[in-house]
Short mmCIF file of C-alpha atoms in Angstrom, two decimals:
data_model
loop_
_atom_site.label_atom_id
_atom_site.label_comp_id
_atom_site.label_asym_id
_atom_site.label_seq_id
_atom_site.Cartn_x
_atom_site.Cartn_y
_atom_site.Cartn_z
CA UNK A 1 126.08 60.55 101.89
CA UNK A 2 125.68 59.07 98.01
CA UNK A 3 123.72 55.91 97.79
CA UNK A 4 125.69 53.26 96.59
CA UNK A 5 124.64 51.30 93.22
CA UNK A 6 125.40 47.67 93.03
CA UNK A 7 127.61 46.96 90.45
CA UNK A 8 126.50 46.53 86.77
CA UNK A 9 123.52 48.34 87.67
CA UNK A 10 124.72 52.32 87.23
CA UNK A 11 122.44 54.32 85.48
CA UNK A 12 124.66 56.77 84.61
CA UNK A 13 127.11 53.92 83.12
CA UNK A 14 123.88 52.36 81.75
CA UNK A 15 123.38 55.49 79.46
CA UNK A 16 126.44 55.79 78.59
CA UNK A 17 126.77 52.30 77.37
CA UNK A 18 123.60 52.92 74.93
CA UNK A 19 123.46 53.29 70.99
CA UNK A 20 121.53 55.82 70.01
CA UNK A 21 118.98 53.59 68.56
CA UNK A 22 118.38 52.21 72.17
CA UNK A 23 118.34 55.75 73.38
CA UNK A 24 115.94 57.01 70.93
CA UNK A 25 113.80 53.91 71.64
CA UNK A 26 113.90 54.22 75.32
CA UNK A 27 112.99 57.97 75.41
CA UNK A 28 110.22 57.55 73.06
CA UNK A 29 108.51 55.33 75.57
CA UNK A 30 109.61 57.08 78.34
CA UNK A 31 107.98 60.65 77.34
CA UNK A 32 105.27 58.86 75.15
CA UNK A 33 103.55 58.28 78.85
CA UNK A 34 104.67 61.80 80.28
CA UNK A 35 103.00 65.02 79.05
CA UNK A 36 105.17 67.36 81.36
CA UNK A 37 108.30 65.50 80.32
CA UNK A 38 107.19 66.05 76.84
CA UNK A 39 106.78 69.69 77.38
CA UNK A 40 110.58 69.98 78.79
CA UNK A 41 111.94 68.16 75.81
CA UNK A 42 110.22 70.62 73.42
CA UNK A 43 111.17 73.26 75.31
CA UNK A 44 114.64 72.76 75.43
CA UNK A 45 115.76 71.37 72.23
CA UNK A 46 113.05 72.74 69.94
CA UNK A 47 112.42 76.51 68.89
CA UNK A 48 108.30 76.65 69.09
CA UNK A 49 105.85 79.49 67.77
CA UNK A 50 105.47 82.25 70.50
CA UNK A 51 101.55 82.77 70.35
CA UNK A 52 101.50 78.55 70.24
CA UNK A 53 103.44 78.18 73.34
CA UNK A 54 101.89 81.18 75.26
CA UNK A 55 98.49 79.80 74.46
CA UNK A 56 99.47 76.49 75.70
CA UNK A 57 100.85 77.88 78.72
CA UNK A 58 97.10 79.86 79.06
CA UNK A 59 95.27 76.59 78.83
CA UNK A 60 97.48 75.07 81.72
CA UNK A 61 97.00 78.12 83.81
CA UNK A 62 93.43 78.53 83.23
CA UNK A 63 92.94 74.53 84.49
CA UNK A 64 94.62 75.39 87.62
CA UNK A 65 92.36 78.71 88.32
CA UNK A 66 89.44 75.98 87.39
CA UNK A 67 91.45 73.78 90.18
CA UNK A 68 91.28 76.16 92.84
CA UNK A 69 88.24 78.49 92.17
CA UNK A 70 85.43 78.78 93.39
CA UNK A 71 81.84 78.69 90.85
CA UNK A 72 81.96 82.35 90.55
CA UNK A 73 85.82 82.58 89.93
CA UNK A 74 87.26 83.88 92.86
CA UNK A 75 90.00 82.05 94.91
CA UNK A 76 89.40 81.90 98.44
CA UNK A 77 91.71 82.55 101.12
CA UNK A 78 91.44 78.71 101.61
CA UNK A 79 92.81 77.84 98.62
CA UNK A 80 94.86 80.84 98.12
CA UNK A 81 98.18 79.40 99.23
CA UNK A 82 97.92 76.04 96.99
CA UNK A 83 97.37 78.32 94.13
CA UNK A 84 100.50 80.38 94.43
CA UNK A 85 102.15 77.15 95.34
CA UNK A 86 100.46 75.49 92.31
CA UNK A 87 101.44 78.97 89.94
CA UNK A 88 105.23 78.69 91.61
CA UNK A 89 105.55 74.76 90.23
CA UNK A 90 104.39 75.60 86.83
CA UNK A 91 107.19 78.45 86.53
CA UNK A 92 110.32 76.35 87.69
CA UNK A 93 109.30 73.12 85.35
CA UNK A 94 109.65 75.70 82.75
CA UNK A 95 111.82 78.50 83.34
CA UNK A 96 115.80 76.44 83.90
CA UNK A 97 115.12 74.61 80.82
CA UNK A 98 114.23 78.11 78.36
CA UNK A 99 117.05 79.99 80.62
CA UNK A 100 119.42 76.67 79.65
CA UNK A 101 118.39 77.20 75.82
CA UNK A 102 119.33 80.81 76.11
CA UNK A 103 115.40 81.16 74.52
CA UNK A 104 115.01 84.69 76.46
CA UNK A 105 111.77 85.94 75.19
CA UNK A 106 110.14 82.80 75.79
CA UNK A 107 111.62 82.75 79.23
CA UNK A 108 110.46 86.20 79.95
CA UNK A 109 106.91 85.22 78.35
CA UNK A 110 106.38 82.73 80.69
CA UNK A 111 107.45 84.91 83.86
CA UNK A 112 105.06 87.73 83.23
CA UNK A 113 102.63 85.15 82.39
CA UNK A 114 102.70 83.77 85.83
CA UNK A 115 103.00 87.00 87.52
CA UNK A 116 100.11 88.93 85.67
CA UNK A 117 97.63 85.71 86.28
CA UNK A 118 98.76 86.29 90.30
CA UNK A 119 97.85 90.01 90.18
CA UNK A 120 94.70 89.76 88.12
CA UNK A 121 93.39 86.64 90.33
CA UNK A 122 93.96 88.80 93.45
CA UNK A 123 94.12 86.02 95.99
CA UNK A 124 95.30 86.55 99.28
CA UNK A 125 98.64 86.48 100.58
CA UNK A 126 98.45 83.32 102.84
CA UNK A 127 101.48 81.75 104.19
CA UNK A 128 103.45 84.18 102.66
CA UNK A 129 103.70 82.04 99.34
CA UNK A 130 102.36 85.35 96.66
CA UNK A 131 105.39 87.29 98.52
CA UNK A 132 107.17 84.36 97.52
CA UNK A 133 106.15 83.73 93.79
CA UNK A 134 106.57 87.82 93.39
CA UNK A 135 110.17 87.78 94.50
CA UNK A 136 110.71 84.29 92.28
CA UNK A 137 109.18 86.31 89.28
CA UNK A 138 111.56 89.73 90.29
CA UNK A 139 114.79 87.03 90.23
CA UNK A 140 113.85 85.68 87.05
CA UNK A 141 113.50 89.20 85.15
CA UNK A 142 116.97 89.97 86.49
CA UNK A 143 118.38 86.37 85.27
CA UNK A 144 116.31 86.66 82.23
CA UNK A 145 118.05 90.49 81.46
CA UNK A 146 121.34 89.35 82.06
CA UNK A 147 121.13 87.10 78.96
CA UNK A 148 119.00 89.66 76.67
CA UNK A 149 120.54 91.26 73.90
CA UNK A 150 119.79 95.26 73.57
CA UNK A 151 116.48 94.56 71.29
CA UNK A 152 115.31 91.92 74.23
CA UNK A 153 115.66 94.56 76.71
CA UNK A 154 114.17 96.91 74.96
CA UNK A 155 110.93 95.08 74.23
CA UNK A 156 110.91 94.09 77.96
CA UNK A 157 111.59 97.36 79.15
CA UNK A 158 108.31 98.38 77.13
CA UNK A 159 106.01 95.59 78.97
CA UNK A 160 107.57 96.99 82.26
CA UNK A 161 106.58 100.45 81.42
CA UNK A 162 103.21 99.80 79.70
CA UNK A 163 102.13 97.49 83.09
CA UNK A 164 103.39 99.91 85.62
CA UNK A 165 99.79 101.45 86.05
CA UNK A 166 97.82 98.86 85.60
CA UNK A 167 94.44 99.88 87.49
CA UNK A 168 92.54 96.24 87.12
CA UNK A 169 95.31 94.23 89.46
CA UNK A 170 94.56 94.15 92.61
CA UNK A 171 98.12 94.46 93.81
CA UNK A 172 101.34 94.36 92.34
CA UNK A 173 101.72 97.28 90.18
CA UNK A 174 104.27 98.77 93.07
CA UNK A 175 106.81 95.71 92.21
CA UNK A 176 106.62 96.23 88.57
CA UNK A 177 107.11 99.67 88.94
CA UNK A 178 109.71 99.21 91.06
CA UNK A 179 111.85 96.93 88.73
CA UNK A 180 111.01 99.56 86.20
CA UNK A 181 112.48 102.42 87.88
CA UNK A 182 115.32 100.93 89.77
CA UNK A 183 116.84 98.08 87.25
CA UNK A 184 119.96 98.80 86.20
CA UNK A 185 118.86 99.46 82.46
CA UNK A 186 121.23 100.40 79.57
CA UNK A 187 121.62 104.26 79.38
CA UNK A 188 118.99 104.71 76.59
CA UNK A 189 116.39 103.16 78.69
CA UNK A 190 117.38 104.93 81.77
CA UNK A 191 116.79 108.43 79.87
CA UNK A 192 113.39 106.86 78.72
CA UNK A 193 112.78 106.49 82.78
CA UNK A 194 113.37 110.19 82.87
CA UNK A 195 111.16 111.17 80.49
CA UNK A 196 108.57 108.75 81.58
CA UNK A 197 109.23 109.90 85.11
CA UNK A 198 108.50 113.55 83.93
CA UNK A 199 104.91 112.60 82.70
CA UNK A 200 104.32 110.93 85.47
CA UNK A 201 105.44 113.67 88.44
CA UNK A 202 103.14 115.81 85.89
CA UNK A 203 100.25 113.84 85.84
CA UNK A 204 100.34 113.41 89.61
CA UNK A 205 100.77 117.01 90.78
CA UNK A 206 98.26 116.79 93.07
CA UNK A 207 98.53 113.03 94.27
CA UNK A 208 101.11 113.89 97.16
CA UNK A 209 102.19 110.37 98.17
CA UNK A 210 102.24 109.31 94.44
CA UNK A 211 104.75 112.61 93.33
CA UNK A 212 106.56 111.80 96.61
CA UNK A 213 108.13 108.29 95.04
CA UNK A 214 108.39 109.59 91.35
CA UNK A 215 110.56 112.24 92.43
CA UNK A 216 112.64 109.82 94.69
CA UNK A 217 112.70 107.88 91.35
CA UNK A 218 113.98 110.79 89.33
CA UNK A 219 116.44 111.48 91.52
CA UNK A 220 117.63 107.51 91.53
CA UNK A 221 117.76 107.84 87.87
CA UNK A 222 119.71 110.78 87.64
CA UNK A 223 122.32 109.56 89.50
CA UNK A 224 122.35 105.98 87.57
CA UNK A 225 123.30 108.42 84.59
CA UNK A 226 125.50 110.61 86.46
CA UNK A 227 124.37 113.67 87.09
CA UNK A 228 126.21 116.35 89.07
CA UNK A 229 124.59 116.74 92.58
CA UNK A 230 124.20 120.32 92.23
CA UNK A 231 121.64 119.41 88.97
CA UNK A 232 120.08 116.86 91.37
CA UNK A 233 119.71 119.24 94.25
CA UNK A 234 118.47 122.07 91.97
CA UNK A 235 115.76 119.39 90.67
CA UNK A 236 114.51 119.05 94.08
CA UNK A 237 114.49 122.92 94.73
CA UNK A 238 111.97 123.17 91.98
CA UNK A 239 109.79 121.06 94.23
CA UNK A 240 110.47 123.38 97.41
CA UNK A 241 106.88 123.92 97.89
CA UNK A 242 106.20 120.32 98.73
CA UNK A 243 106.12 119.66 102.62
CA UNK A 244 108.21 116.37 101.68
CA UNK A 245 111.07 118.30 100.17
CA UNK A 246 111.62 120.41 102.88
CA UNK A 247 111.74 117.77 105.65
CA UNK A 248 114.15 116.00 103.14
CA UNK A 249 116.28 119.34 102.74
CA UNK A 250 115.89 119.74 106.63
CA UNK A 251 117.17 115.88 107.12
CA UNK A 252 120.20 117.17 105.18
CA UNK A 253 121.08 120.23 106.62
CA UNK A 254 120.96 118.59 110.47
CA UNK A 255 122.90 115.58 109.23
CA UNK A 256 125.67 118.04 107.71
CA UNK A 257 124.92 120.18 111.26
CA UNK A 258 124.45 122.97 109.31
CA UNK A 259 122.15 124.55 111.84
CA UNK A 260 121.98 127.89 110.09
CA UNK A 261 119.96 126.79 107.00
CA UNK A 262 117.88 124.63 108.77
CA UNK A 263 116.64 127.31 111.44
CA UNK A 264 116.01 129.33 107.87
CA UNK A 265 114.30 126.16 106.40
CA UNK A 266 112.34 125.90 109.69
CA UNK A 267 111.21 129.84 109.89
CA UNK A 268 110.46 129.44 106.64
CA UNK A 269 107.79 126.41 107.22
CA UNK A 270 106.21 127.86 109.58
CA UNK A 271 105.17 130.72 107.35
CA UNK A 272 104.35 128.37 104.51
CA UNK A 273 102.61 125.95 107.10
CA UNK A 274 100.48 128.57 108.81
CA UNK A 275 97.29 126.59 108.03
CA UNK A 276 98.52 123.40 109.59
CA UNK A 277 98.70 123.47 113.35
CA UNK A 278 100.60 119.94 113.74
CA UNK A 279 103.05 121.07 111.30
CA UNK A 280 103.64 124.92 113.03
CA UNK A 281 104.12 122.82 116.11
CA UNK A 282 106.68 120.69 114.87
CA UNK A 283 108.67 123.26 113.09
CA UNK A 284 108.30 124.93 116.40
CA UNK A 285 110.09 122.16 118.37
CA UNK A 286 112.83 121.77 116.06
CA UNK A 287 113.58 125.52 116.54
CA UNK A 288 113.62 125.17 120.30
CA UNK A 289 116.25 122.04 119.91
CA UNK A 290 118.31 123.98 117.67
CA UNK A 291 118.22 127.65 119.42
CA UNK A 292 119.39 125.41 122.27
CA UNK A 293 122.16 123.29 120.67
CA UNK A 294 123.41 126.89 118.94
CA UNK A 295 123.37 128.89 122.33
CA UNK A 296 120.74 131.36 120.66
CA UNK A 297 119.13 132.29 124.47
CA UNK A 298 116.99 135.29 123.40
CA UNK A 299 115.86 133.18 120.41
CA UNK A 300 115.48 129.75 122.54
CA UNK A 301 113.13 132.14 125.44
CA UNK A 302 111.13 133.49 122.46
CA UNK A 303 110.33 130.38 120.97
CA UNK A 304 109.55 128.81 124.07
CA UNK A 305 106.59 131.20 124.71
CA UNK A 306 105.54 130.73 121.12
CA UNK A 307 105.04 126.81 121.73
CA UNK A 308 103.22 126.94 124.85
CA UNK A 309 101.17 129.97 124.28
CA UNK A 310 100.48 129.66 120.23
CA UNK A 311 100.51 125.71 120.19
CA UNK A 312 98.54 123.02 121.51
CA UNK A 313 100.02 121.03 124.70
CA UNK A 314 99.76 117.34 125.34
CA UNK A 315 102.30 117.35 128.23
CA UNK A 316 103.99 119.67 130.80
CA UNK A 317 107.64 119.03 128.85
CA UNK A 318 107.69 122.81 127.20
CA UNK A 319 105.39 124.54 130.00
CA UNK A 320 108.56 123.35 132.26
CA UNK A 321 111.23 124.52 130.27
CA UNK A 322 109.92 127.88 129.67
CA UNK A 323 109.39 128.22 133.67
CA UNK A 324 113.23 127.25 133.78
CA UNK A 325 114.49 130.07 132.20
CA UNK A 326 111.65 132.67 133.65
CA UNK A 327 112.19 134.66 136.57
CA UNK A 328 109.62 134.17 139.42
CA UNK A 329 109.05 137.58 138.95
CA UNK A 330 107.77 136.89 135.50
CA UNK A 331 106.30 133.40 136.09
CA UNK A 332 102.94 134.54 137.82
CA UNK A 333 101.87 136.71 134.35
CA UNK A 334 102.47 133.68 132.51
CA UNK A 335 100.80 131.26 135.00
CA UNK A 336 97.85 133.56 134.27
CA UNK A 337 97.81 133.30 131.09
CA UNK A 338 98.28 129.83 131.00
CA UNK A 339 95.44 128.99 133.51
CA UNK A 340 92.90 130.99 130.97
CA UNK A 341 94.50 128.67 128.01
CA UNK A 342 94.55 125.62 129.60
CA UNK A 343 91.43 123.80 132.00
CA UNK A 344 92.97 121.88 134.64
CA UNK A 345 92.41 118.50 133.12
CA UNK A 346 94.89 119.70 130.06
CA UNK A 347 97.55 120.42 132.53
#
């Protein structure tokens, strides 16, 4: 419940009754003793030179680092939570005033400074406070962009593009990269993303994990730009020599119950992946399932034989399946082959 004020002592009523001269005198006395209030007052009501402002923030953040870092400059896990909490307080004490005053770029400089500081220090995510801090930064980026002009959006975009592959950050580039490639930028900047992605796709041809993520980002960007599905699928088809692309296609065929195309892709996979034993085994297992579903009994039986005699078995599942479709007359021959292939312990 709201606290009741004694008649004649309500602070809001008192402010309403103060003259401008009385208000100025009171604020001068109050703010003169409090540096945090001085900064809030200036942030909200007076434009400042950006370099001077950021320089002041850098000095304050350097003091925070000195407070929690060891003599070597490293922030140990015992102080990591307090350090990240101090950064959050630093951010939240200043950001609302900047947003309210529509000082968009100053707000962005503040958030990017706090985020960069956290990433460069590389302190452990004790009590998930680093995650909380980075999530607050990401939410702030969205709030800032909502009130940004086109020119400001372009400047902010450039920061994300430049910082999405920072090598000296302990971590944090994934979140920057995610924002860069998944935020709803203007059409011009989305087209910039396509060009940027194409350059990075070319750069990371030999790094499968990186390449997969970049191709997915490009697909998302193409959707945002309204590319037709046929063109998007043609883009993926250009990389069908990659395992993860064929796996993606196979999932699509299975989801659509397009079993003929799924079977064709698995047969092609057995040919392309012949040097990779575990993938050959997986392709064969999926073919067995599809032949069973589609009632292709002869193909089902042949694939079971391939699975049992050409792929390493970790249990008896496919051996039992093969036995169930093999006559009593034929089984002794298969059993003899199995005994030659596997030791008693393997069975």
